[in-house]
Coordinates of C-alpha atoms in Angstrom, one line a residue:
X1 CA 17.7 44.0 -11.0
X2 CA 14.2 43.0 -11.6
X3 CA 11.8 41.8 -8.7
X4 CA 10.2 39.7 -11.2
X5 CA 10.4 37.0 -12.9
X6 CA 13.4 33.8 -12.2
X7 CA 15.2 34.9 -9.1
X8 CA 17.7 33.1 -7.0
X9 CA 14.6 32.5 -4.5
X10 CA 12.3 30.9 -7.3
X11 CA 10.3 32.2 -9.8
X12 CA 7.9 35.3 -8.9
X13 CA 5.3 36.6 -11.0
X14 CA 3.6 39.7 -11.2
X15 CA -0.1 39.5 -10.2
X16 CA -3.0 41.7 -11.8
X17 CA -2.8 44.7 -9.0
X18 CA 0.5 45.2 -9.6
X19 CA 0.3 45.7 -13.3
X20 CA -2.8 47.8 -12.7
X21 CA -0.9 49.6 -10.8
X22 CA 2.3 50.0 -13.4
X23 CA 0.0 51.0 -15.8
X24 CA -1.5 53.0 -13.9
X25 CA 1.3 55.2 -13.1
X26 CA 2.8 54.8 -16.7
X27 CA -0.1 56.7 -18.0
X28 CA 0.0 59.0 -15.3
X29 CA 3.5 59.8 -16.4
X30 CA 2.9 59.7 -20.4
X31 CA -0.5 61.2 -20.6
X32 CA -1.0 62.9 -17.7
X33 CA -4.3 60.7 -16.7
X34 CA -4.1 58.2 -13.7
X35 CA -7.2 55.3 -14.7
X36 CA -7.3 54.4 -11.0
X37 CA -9.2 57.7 -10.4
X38 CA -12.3 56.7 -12.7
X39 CA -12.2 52.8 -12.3
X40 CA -15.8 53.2 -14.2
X41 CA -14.8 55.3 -16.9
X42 CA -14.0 53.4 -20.5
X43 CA -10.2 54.7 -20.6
X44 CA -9.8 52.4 -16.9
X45 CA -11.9 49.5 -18.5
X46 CA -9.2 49.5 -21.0
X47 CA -6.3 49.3 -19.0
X48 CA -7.9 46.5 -17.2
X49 CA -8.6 44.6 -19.9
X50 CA -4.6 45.1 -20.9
X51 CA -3.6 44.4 -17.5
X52 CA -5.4 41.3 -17.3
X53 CA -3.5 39.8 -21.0
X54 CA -0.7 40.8 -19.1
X55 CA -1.1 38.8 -16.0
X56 CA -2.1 35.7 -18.1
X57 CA 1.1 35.9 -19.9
X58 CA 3.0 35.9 -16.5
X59 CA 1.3 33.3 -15.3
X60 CA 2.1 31.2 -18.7
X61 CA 5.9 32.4 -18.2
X62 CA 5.5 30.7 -14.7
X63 CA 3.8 27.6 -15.8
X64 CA 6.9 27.0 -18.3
X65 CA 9.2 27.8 -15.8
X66 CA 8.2 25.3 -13.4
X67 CA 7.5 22.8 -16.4
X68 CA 11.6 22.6 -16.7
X69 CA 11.7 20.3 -13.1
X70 CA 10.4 17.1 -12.4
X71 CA 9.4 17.9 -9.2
X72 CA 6.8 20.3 -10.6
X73 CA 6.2 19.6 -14.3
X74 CA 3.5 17.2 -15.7
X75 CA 2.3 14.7 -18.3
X76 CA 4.7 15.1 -21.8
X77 CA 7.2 17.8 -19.9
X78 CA 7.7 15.8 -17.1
X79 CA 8.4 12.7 -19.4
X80 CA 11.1 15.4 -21.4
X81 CA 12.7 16.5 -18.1
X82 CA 13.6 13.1 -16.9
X83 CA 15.0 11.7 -20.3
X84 CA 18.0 13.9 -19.7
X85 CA 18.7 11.9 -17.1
X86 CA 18.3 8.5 -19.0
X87 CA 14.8 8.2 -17.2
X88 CA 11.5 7.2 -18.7
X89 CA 8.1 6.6 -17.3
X90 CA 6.6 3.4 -17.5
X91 CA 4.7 2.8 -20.3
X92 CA 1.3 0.4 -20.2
X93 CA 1.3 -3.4 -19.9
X94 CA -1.2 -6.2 -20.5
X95 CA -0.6 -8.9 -18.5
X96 CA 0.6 -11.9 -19.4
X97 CA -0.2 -15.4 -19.0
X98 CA 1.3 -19.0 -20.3
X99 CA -1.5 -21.1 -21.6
X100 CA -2.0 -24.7 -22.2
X101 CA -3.0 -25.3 -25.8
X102 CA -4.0 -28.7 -26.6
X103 CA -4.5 -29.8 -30.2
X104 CA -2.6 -31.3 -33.4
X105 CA 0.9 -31.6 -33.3
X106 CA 2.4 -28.6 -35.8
X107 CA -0.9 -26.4 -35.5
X108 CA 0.0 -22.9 -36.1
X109 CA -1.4 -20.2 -33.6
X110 CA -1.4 -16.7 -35.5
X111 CA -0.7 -14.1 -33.4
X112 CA -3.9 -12.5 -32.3
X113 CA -6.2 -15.3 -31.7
X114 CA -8.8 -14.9 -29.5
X115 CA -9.6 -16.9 -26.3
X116 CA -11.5 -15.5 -23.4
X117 CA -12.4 -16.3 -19.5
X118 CA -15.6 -17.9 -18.1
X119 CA -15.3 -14.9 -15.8
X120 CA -17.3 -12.4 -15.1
X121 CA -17.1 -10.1 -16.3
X122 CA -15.0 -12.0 -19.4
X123 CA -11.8 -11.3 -20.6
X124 CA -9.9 -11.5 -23.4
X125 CA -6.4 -13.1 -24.4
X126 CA -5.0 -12.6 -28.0
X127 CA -1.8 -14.8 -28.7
X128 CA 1.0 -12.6 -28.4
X129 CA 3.0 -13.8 -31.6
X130 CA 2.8 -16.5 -33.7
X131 CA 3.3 -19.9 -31.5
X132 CA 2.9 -23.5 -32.6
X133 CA 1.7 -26.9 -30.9
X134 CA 4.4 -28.8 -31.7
X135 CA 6.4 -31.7 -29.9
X136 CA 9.5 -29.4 -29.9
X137 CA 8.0 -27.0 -27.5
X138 CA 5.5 -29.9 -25.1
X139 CA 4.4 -29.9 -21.9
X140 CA 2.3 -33.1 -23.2
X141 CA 2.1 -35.3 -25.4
X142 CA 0.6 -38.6 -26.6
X143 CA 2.2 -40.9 -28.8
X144 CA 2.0 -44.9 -29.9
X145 CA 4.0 -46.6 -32.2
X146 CA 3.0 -47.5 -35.6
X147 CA 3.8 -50.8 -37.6
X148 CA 4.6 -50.4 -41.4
X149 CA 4.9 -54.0 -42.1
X150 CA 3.8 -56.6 -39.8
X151 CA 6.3 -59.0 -41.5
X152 CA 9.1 -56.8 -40.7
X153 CA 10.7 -56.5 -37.4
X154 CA 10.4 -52.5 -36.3
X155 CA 13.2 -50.3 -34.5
X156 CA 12.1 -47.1 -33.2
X157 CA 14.3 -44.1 -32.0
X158 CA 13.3 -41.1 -29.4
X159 CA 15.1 -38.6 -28.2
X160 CA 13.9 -36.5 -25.5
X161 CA 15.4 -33.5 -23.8
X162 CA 14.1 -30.2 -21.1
X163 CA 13.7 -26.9 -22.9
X164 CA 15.0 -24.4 -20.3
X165 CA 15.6 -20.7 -20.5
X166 CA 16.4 -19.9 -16.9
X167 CA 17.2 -22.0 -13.6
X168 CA 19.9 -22.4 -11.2
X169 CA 23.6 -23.1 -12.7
X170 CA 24.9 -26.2 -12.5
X171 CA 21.8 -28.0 -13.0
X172 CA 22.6 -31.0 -15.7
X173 CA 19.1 -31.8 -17.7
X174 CA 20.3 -34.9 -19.5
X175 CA 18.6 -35.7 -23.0
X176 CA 17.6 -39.2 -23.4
X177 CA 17.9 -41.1 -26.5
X178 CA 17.1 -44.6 -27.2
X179 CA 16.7 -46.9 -29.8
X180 CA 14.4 -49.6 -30.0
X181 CA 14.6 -52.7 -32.0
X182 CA 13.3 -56.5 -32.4
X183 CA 9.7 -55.6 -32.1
X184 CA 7.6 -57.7 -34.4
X185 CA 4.0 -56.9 -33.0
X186 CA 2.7 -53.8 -31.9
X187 CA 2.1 -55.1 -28.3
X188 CA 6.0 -55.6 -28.3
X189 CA 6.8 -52.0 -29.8
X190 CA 4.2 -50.8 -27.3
X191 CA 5.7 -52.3 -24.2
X192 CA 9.6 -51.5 -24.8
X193 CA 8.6 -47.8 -26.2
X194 CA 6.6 -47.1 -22.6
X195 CA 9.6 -48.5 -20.6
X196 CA 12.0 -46.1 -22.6
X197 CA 9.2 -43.2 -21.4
X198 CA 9.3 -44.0 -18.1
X199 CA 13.2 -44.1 -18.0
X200 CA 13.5 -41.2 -19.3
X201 CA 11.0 -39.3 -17.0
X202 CA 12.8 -40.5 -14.2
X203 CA 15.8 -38.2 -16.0
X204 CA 14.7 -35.2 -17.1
X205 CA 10.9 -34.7 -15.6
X206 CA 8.4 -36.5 -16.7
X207 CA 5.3 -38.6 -15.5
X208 CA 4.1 -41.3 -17.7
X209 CA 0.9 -42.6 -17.9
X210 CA -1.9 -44.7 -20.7
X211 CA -4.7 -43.8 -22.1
X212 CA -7.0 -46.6 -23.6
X213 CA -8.3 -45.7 -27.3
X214 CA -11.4 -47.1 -29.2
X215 CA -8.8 -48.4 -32.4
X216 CA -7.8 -52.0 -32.6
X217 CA -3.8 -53.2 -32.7
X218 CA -2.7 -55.9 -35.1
X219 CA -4.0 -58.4 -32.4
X220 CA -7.1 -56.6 -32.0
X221 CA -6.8 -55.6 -28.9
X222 CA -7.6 -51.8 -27.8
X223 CA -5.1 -48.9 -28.8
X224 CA -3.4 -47.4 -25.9
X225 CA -1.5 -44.5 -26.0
X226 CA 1.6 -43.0 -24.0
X227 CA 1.1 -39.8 -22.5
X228 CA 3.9 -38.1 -21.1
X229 CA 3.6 -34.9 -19.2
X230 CA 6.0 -32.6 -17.5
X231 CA 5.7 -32.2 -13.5
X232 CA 5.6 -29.0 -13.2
X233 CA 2.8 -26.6 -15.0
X234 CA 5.4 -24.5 -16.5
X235 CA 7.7 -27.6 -17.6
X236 CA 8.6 -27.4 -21.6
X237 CA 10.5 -30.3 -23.5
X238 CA 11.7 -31.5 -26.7
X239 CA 11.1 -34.8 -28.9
X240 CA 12.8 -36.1 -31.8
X241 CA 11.2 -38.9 -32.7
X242 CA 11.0 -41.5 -36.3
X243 CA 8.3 -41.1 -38.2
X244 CA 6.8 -44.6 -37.0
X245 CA 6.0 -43.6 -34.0
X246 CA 2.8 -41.3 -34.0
X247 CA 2.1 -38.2 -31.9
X248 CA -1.7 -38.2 -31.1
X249 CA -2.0 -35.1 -29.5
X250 CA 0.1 -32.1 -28.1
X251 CA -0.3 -29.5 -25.1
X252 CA 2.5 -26.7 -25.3
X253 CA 3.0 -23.7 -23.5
X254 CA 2.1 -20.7 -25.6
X255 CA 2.2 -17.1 -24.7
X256 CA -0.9 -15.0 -24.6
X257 CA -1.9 -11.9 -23.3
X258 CA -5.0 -9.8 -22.1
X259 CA -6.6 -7.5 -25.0
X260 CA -6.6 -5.0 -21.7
X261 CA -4.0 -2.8 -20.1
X262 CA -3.5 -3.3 -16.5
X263 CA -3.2 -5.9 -14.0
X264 CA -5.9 -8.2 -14.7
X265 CA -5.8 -11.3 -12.3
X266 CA -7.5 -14.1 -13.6
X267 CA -8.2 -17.5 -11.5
X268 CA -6.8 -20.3 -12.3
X269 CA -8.6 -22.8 -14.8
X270 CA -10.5 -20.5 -15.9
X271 CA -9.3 -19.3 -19.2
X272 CA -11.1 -22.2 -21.3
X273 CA -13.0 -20.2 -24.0
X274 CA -11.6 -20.2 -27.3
X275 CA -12.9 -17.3 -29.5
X276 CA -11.1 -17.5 -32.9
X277 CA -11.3 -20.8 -33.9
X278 CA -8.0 -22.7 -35.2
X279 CA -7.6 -25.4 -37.3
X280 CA -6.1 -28.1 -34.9
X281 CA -6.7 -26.4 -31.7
X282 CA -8.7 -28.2 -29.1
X283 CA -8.5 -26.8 -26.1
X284 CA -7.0 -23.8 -23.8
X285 CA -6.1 -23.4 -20.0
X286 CA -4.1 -21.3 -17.6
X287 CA -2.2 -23.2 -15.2
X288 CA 0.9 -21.5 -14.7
X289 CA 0.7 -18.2 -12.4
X290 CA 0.4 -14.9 -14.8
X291 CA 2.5 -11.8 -15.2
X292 CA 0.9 -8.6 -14.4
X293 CA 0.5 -5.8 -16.6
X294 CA 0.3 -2.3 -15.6
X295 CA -1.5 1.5 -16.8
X296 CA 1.1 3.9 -17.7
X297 CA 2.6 5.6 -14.3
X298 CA 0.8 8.5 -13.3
X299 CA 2.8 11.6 -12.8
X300 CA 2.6 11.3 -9.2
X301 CA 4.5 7.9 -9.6
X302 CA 7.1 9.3 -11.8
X303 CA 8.2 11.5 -9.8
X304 CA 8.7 9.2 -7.0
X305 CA 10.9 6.7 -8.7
X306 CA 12.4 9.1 -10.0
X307 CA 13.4 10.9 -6.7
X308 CA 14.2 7.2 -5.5
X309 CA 16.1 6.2 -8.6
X310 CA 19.2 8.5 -8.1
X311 CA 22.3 6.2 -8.3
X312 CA 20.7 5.4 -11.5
X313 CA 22.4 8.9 -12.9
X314 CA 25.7 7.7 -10.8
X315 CA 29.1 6.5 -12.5
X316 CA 28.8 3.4 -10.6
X317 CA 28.0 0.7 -12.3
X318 CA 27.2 -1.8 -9.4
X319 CA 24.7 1.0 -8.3
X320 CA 23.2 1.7 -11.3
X321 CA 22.3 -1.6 -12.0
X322 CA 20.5 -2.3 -8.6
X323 CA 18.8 1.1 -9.2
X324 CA 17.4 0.2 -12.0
X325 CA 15.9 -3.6 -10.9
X326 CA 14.1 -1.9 -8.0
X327 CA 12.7 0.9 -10.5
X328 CA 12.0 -1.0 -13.2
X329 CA 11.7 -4.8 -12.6
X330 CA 8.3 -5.5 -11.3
X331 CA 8.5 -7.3 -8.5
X332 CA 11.6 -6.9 -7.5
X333 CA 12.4 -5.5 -4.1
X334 CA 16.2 -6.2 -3.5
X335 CA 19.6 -5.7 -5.2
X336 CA 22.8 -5.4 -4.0
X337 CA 26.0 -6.4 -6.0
X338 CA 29.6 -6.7 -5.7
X339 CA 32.4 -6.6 -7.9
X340 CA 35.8 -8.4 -8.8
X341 CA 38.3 -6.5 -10.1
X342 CA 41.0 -8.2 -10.2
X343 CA 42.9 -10.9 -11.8
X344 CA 42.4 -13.4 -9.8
X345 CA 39.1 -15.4 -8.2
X346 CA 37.8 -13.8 -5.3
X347 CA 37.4 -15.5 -1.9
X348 CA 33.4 -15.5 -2.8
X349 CA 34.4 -17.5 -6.3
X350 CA 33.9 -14.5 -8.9
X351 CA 35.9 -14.7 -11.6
X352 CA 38.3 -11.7 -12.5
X353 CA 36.8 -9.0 -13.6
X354 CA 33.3 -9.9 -13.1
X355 CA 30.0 -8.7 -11.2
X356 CA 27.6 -10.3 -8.9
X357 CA 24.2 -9.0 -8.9
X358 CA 22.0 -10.5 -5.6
X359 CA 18.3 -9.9 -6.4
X360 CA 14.8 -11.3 -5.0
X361 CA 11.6 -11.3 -7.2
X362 CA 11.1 -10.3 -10.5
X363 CA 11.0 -12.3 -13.9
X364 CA 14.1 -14.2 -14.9
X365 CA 14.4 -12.5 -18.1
X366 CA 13.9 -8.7 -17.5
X367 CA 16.4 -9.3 -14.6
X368 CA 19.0 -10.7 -16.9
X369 CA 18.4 -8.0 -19.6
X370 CA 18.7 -5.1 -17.1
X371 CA 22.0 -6.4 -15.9
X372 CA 22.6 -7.2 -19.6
X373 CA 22.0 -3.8 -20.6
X374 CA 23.8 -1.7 -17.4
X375 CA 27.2 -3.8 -17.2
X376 CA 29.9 -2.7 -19.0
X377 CA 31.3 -4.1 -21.9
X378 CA 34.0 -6.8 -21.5
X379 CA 32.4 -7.3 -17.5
X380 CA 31.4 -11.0 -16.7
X381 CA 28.0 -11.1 -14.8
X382 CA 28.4 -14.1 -12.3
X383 CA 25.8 -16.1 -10.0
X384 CA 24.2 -19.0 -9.1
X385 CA 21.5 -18.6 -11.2
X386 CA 21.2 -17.8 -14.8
X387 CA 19.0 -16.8 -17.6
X388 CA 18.8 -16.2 -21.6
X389 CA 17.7 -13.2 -23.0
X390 CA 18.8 -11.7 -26.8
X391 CA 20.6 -8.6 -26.7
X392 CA 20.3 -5.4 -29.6
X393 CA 22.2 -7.2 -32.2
X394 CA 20.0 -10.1 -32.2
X395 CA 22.5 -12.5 -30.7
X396 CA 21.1 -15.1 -27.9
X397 CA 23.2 -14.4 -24.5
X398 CA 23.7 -16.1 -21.3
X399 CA 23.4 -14.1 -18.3
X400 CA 24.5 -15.2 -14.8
X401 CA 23.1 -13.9 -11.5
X402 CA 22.5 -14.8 -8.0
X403 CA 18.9 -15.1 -5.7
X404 CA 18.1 -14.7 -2.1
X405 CA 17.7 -17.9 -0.6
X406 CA 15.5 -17.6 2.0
X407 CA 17.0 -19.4 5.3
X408 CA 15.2 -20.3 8.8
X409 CA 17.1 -19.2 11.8
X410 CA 16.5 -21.4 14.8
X411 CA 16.7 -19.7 18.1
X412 CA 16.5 -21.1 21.7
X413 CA 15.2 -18.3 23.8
X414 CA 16.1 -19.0 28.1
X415 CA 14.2 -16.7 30.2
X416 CA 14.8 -15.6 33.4
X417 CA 11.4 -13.9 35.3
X418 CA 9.4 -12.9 38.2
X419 CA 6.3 -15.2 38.2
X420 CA 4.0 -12.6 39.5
X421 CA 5.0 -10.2 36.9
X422 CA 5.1 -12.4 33.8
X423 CA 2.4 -11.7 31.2
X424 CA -0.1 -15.0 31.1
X425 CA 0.6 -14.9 26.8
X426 CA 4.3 -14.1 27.2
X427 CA 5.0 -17.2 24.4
X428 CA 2.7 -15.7 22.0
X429 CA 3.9 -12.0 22.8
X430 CA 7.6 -13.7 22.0
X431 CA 6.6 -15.4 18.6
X432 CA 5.3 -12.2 17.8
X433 CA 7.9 -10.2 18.6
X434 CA 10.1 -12.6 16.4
X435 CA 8.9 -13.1 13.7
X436 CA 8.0 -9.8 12.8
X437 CA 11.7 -8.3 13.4
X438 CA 12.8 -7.1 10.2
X439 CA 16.2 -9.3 9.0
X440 CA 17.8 -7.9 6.2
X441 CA 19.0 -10.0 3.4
X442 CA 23.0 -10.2 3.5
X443 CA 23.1 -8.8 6.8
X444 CA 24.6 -10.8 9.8
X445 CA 21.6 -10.7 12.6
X446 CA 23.2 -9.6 16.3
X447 CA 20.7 -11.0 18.5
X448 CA 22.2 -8.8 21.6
X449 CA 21.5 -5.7 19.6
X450 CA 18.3 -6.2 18.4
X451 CA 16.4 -9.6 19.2
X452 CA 17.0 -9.3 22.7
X453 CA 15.8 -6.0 23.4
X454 CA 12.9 -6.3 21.9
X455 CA 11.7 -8.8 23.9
X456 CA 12.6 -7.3 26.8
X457 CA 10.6 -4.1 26.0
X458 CA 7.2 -6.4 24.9
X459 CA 6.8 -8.7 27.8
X460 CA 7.2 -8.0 31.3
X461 CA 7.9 -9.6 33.8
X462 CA 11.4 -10.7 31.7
X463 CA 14.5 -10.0 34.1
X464 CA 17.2 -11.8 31.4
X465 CA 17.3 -13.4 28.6
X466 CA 20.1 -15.8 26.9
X467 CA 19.1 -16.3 23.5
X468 CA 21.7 -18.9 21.0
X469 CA 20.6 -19.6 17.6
X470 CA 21.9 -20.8 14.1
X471 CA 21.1 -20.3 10.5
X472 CA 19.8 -22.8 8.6
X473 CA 18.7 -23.8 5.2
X474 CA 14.3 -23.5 4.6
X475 CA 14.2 -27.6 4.3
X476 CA 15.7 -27.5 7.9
X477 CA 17.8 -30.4 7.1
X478 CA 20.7 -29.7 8.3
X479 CA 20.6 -29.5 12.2
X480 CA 23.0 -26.7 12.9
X481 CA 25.6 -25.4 16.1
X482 CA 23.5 -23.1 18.7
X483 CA 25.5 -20.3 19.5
X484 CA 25.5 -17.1 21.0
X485 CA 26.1 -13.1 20.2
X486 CA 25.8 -13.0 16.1
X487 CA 24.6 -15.0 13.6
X488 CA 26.6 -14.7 9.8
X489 CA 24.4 -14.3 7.6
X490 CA 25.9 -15.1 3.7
X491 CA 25.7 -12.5 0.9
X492 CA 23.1 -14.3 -1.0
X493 CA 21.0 -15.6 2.1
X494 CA 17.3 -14.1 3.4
X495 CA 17.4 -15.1 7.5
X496 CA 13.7 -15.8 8.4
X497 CA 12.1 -16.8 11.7
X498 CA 9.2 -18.8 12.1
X499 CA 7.1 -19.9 15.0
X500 CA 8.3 -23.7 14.7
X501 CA 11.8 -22.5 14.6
X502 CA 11.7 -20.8 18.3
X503 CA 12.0 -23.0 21.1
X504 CA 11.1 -20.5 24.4
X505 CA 11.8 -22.2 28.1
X506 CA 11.4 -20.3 31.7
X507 CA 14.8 -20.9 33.9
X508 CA 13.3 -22.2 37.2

C-alpha cells in the first residue's frame, strides 16, 4: 500500500526531497549514476528540475483533494460541495426601502427610475419594478367632489378598504362604502363627503384632515380639499370612487431599492432627490424603516452556516424548516415548531394534520415562503399570524404562522440580610442581575433554579431570598397572581424583565 497520497489518516503528499530522493535512487538503479553525488553537475540539475514538476503536481493532487469538503474548499468548489446537500451561499442584496411617492393619480413609475439621498456621500435608489401612484394602492390621498350640473341634485359613492398582505389573524379590516345623495351645492357635497371620510377612518385607519385651495366653489368661496392619510407610515389602502368626485393628488407606497449591494442604512427623510424625472411625479421620501441588503457570504461565512445548518439535511420536516429561518431569513433568531398529527384539534388548537412554526424577527414574506417551501404537501401551516406570498406555479397563497410575543414578568424579590454585610448598591446589583438573565422563549422560568442563585452569588451580604412573580402581557394590563417556585411560560410567549417590573424590599 502506498504511503502517499488519500490515506485513512488524510491526504499526504510527497514533498520535493523525497522525490529527489526516488529519483535519485531510480537512476542509480537504471543507469548506474546517483545525481545526489554531483548536485552541480547538469545531469542533477535535470532531475531537479523533474523533481520539482513532480512536486507541483502533488501539491495540485492535494489542493483537489481537499477542494471535495466544505470545511476546506473555497470560492466556486465550496459553493459545488454544499449543493449536494441542498445548500447554497448567499448571494448579494441591495437593500430595500418603501418610499413615499407623491404625484398624479395613475402616474406610472418604470422600473429603474432614479432617486437619490441628500447624504453624503449620495446614494442611489432605482424603482424596483414598475409601480404606479394610484388610489388603489394610497397611503394619501386628496380628493373634493365635483358638480356636473348645478341644477341637478348630485349623489356620490366611495368605497374604501385596507390593503393588507400580512398581520395578525383574526383581525377584521371592514371596507366602507357609502353613498351620498341630495346634495345640490358643492358646500353640501363637501360637508356630507368629509363626514363619510371621517367615519370611515375611524373603521379602517385613517386620519382626516382639509387643505384650503386657491380655486373658487359655485358660491365662490375657497376650494378645500379632503386629505385622508393612513396612521401608520407603512399603511396602504384602496378607493373606488364615481367619477364626480376628484382625486387631487396621491402618495402610495412604492418599492425601490439601492443601485448598491450591501447594507446601506439611510436616515430617515432623507431620500428626497428625484433623479429621473417622471411625468406626474412630485415628490419622494422614506418613512418606513428599510430592509437591509447584504455582499455575497464570504467563504468563511459559508462554512459556518453551513456547519450550523445541519437539521437542514435531516428527514424532519419541523427541523428543517426552523433550520432554514435561522440560516436564511435575515433577522431571524428563533424557531421552534410543533406538529399535529392527528385527526383531531390539539389541546394547543392546531388543526389535524397541521404545523406550527414559532418565529421572532425577519420579514413577513420570506418567513411565509420558507415555511411555504419546506412543509410537505397536503400539511396545513397554522398560527396566529399570517402572510401572502405566491408560490412556483404563480398562484397567490395564504400562509399561517405564529410570533413571540414578548411578555414582562413581574417579580417581588424579599430579602433577608446582615446589615453590616450588605452591599450599599445591592438594588442596582439586583436589577442588574435580572434583567440580564437570559429567558428563553417557550421555556417555563424556575426562579429557584436560576433567578435566585444568581442573586445570591452577586450581592453579599444576602442570607435568603423569597422571590414570587407572574407573567404578564408587555401593556401590563392585566395585574396577575404572585406566586412562587415556576413561572409557565406559553409556547409562543418571550418572558422579559425590566427594572419597573421588580419590586426588591429588605425583611426587617
Amino acid at each position: 500500500m502506498s504511503e502517499y497520497g488519500a490515506l485513512p489518516t488524510g491526504f499526504r503528499r510527497k514533498r520535493l526531497d523525497e522525490i529527489f530522493s526516488e529519483l535519485c535512487e531510480y537512476f542509480k538503479g537504471t543507469i548506474g549514476v546517483d545525481p545526489s553525488e554531483h548536485p552541480q553537475s547538469f545531469f542533477a540539475v535535470i532531475v531537479q528540475s523533474f523533481a520539482d514538476q513532480q512536486e507541483q503536481l502533488w501539491e495540485e493532487v492535494e489542493n483537489v483533494y481537499y477542494q471535495l469538503y466544505p470545511g476546506s474548499a473555497d470560492g466556486v468548489n465550496l459553493d459545488n460541495d454544499i449543493q449536494i446537500s441542498g445548500f447554497m451561499r448567499k448571494a448579494r442584496k441591495r437593500s430595500r426601502y418603501v418610499l413615499a411617492c407623491t404625484g398624479d393619480d395613475g402616474t406610472l413609475i418604470p422600473y429603474g427610475s432614479l432617486v437619490k439621498s441628500t447624504t453624503q456621500p449620495e446614494r442611489q435608489l432605482q424603482a424596483s419594478a414598475n409601480q404606479e401612484i394610484s388610489r388603489e394602492n394610497f397611503w394619501r390621498i386628496k380628493v373634493r367632489p365635483v358638480l356636473t350640473d348645478v341644477s341637478k341634485v348630485t349623489e356620490y359613492t366611495i368605497t374604501l378598504h385596507q390593503n393588507i398582505d400580512s398581520g395578525s389573524v383574526g383581525t377584521v379590516v371592514q371596507a366602507y362604502t357609502k353613498t351620498i345623495s341630495g346634495c345640490a351645492t358643492y358646500a353640501a357635497a363637501y360637508d356630507a363627503m368629509k363626514a363619510a371620510f371621517v367615519e370611515a377612518g375611524e373603521k379602517i385607519g385613517l386620519t382626516i384632515t382639509e387643505e384650503i385651495t386657491d380655486d373658487m366653489d359655485d358660491t365662490g368661496a375657497l376650494v378645500k380639499l379632503i386629505v385622508a392619510t393612513g396612521t401608520k407610515e407603512d399603511d396602504s389602502f384602496y378607493a373606488e370612487l364615481t367619477s364626480n368626485v376628484q382625486v387631487e393628488q396621491v402618495t402610495s407606497n412604492l418599492s425601490y431599492e439601492t443601485v448598491e449591494y450591501g447594507d446601506i442604512s439611510l436616515p430617515l427623510g432623507t431620500i428626497t432627490q428625484i433623479v429621473t424625472g417622471v411625468n406626474g411625479l412630485t415628490s419622494v421620501n422614506n418613512a418606513v424603516k428599510y430592509s437591509p441588503g447584504r455582499l455575497a457570504e464570504s467563504d468563511a461565512e459559508v462554512r459556518l452556516r453551513y456547519a450550523q445548518s445541519v437539521a437542514i439535511r435531516g428527514s424532519n420536516t419541523i427541523d428543517r424548516i426552523c433550520a432554514s429561518l435561522l440560516a436564511d431569513v435575515d433577522g431571524c433568531d428563533y424557531a421552534s415548531g410543533y406538529e399535529n398529527y392527528t385527526d383531531k384539534e390539539d389541546a394547543e388548537g392546531r388543526p389535524p394534520h397541521s404545523i406550527e412554526i414559532v418565529v421572532r424577527g425577519g420579514d413577513d414574506t420570506e418567513v411565509a415562503e420558507t415555511i411555504w417551501n419546506g412543509k410537505a404537501p397536503g400539511i396545513r401551516p397554522y398560527g396566529s399570524h399570517y402572510a401572502y406570498i405566491t408560490d412556483s406555479e404563480g398562484v397567490r397563497q395564504y400562509v399561517q404562522f405564529s410570533r413571540i410575543e414578548n411578555c414582562v414578568l413581574h417579580l417581588k424579590v424579599v430579602l433577608e440580610v446582615t446589615k453590616s454585610e450588605l452591599d450599599n448598591n445591592y438594588l442596582e446589583k439586583i436589577q442588574s442581575i435580572l434583567t440580564t438573565a437570559e429567558l428563553t422563549a417557550g421555556s417555563n422560568v424556575k426562579m429557584q433554579e436560576t433567578l435566585i442563585p444568581a442573586i445570591l452569588k452577586g450581592v453579599n451580604g444576602i442570607n435568603y431570598i423569597d422571590m414570587t412573580g407572574y407573567l404578564d402581557d408587555t401593556g401590563g394590563k392585566t395585574v396577575g397572581v404572585y406566586k412562587h417556585g415556576t413561572i409557565v411560560v406559553g409556547l409562543r410567549q418571550q418572558p422579559t424583565i425590566t427594572n419597573d417590573s421588580i419590586e426588591v424590599t429588605v425583611s426587617e
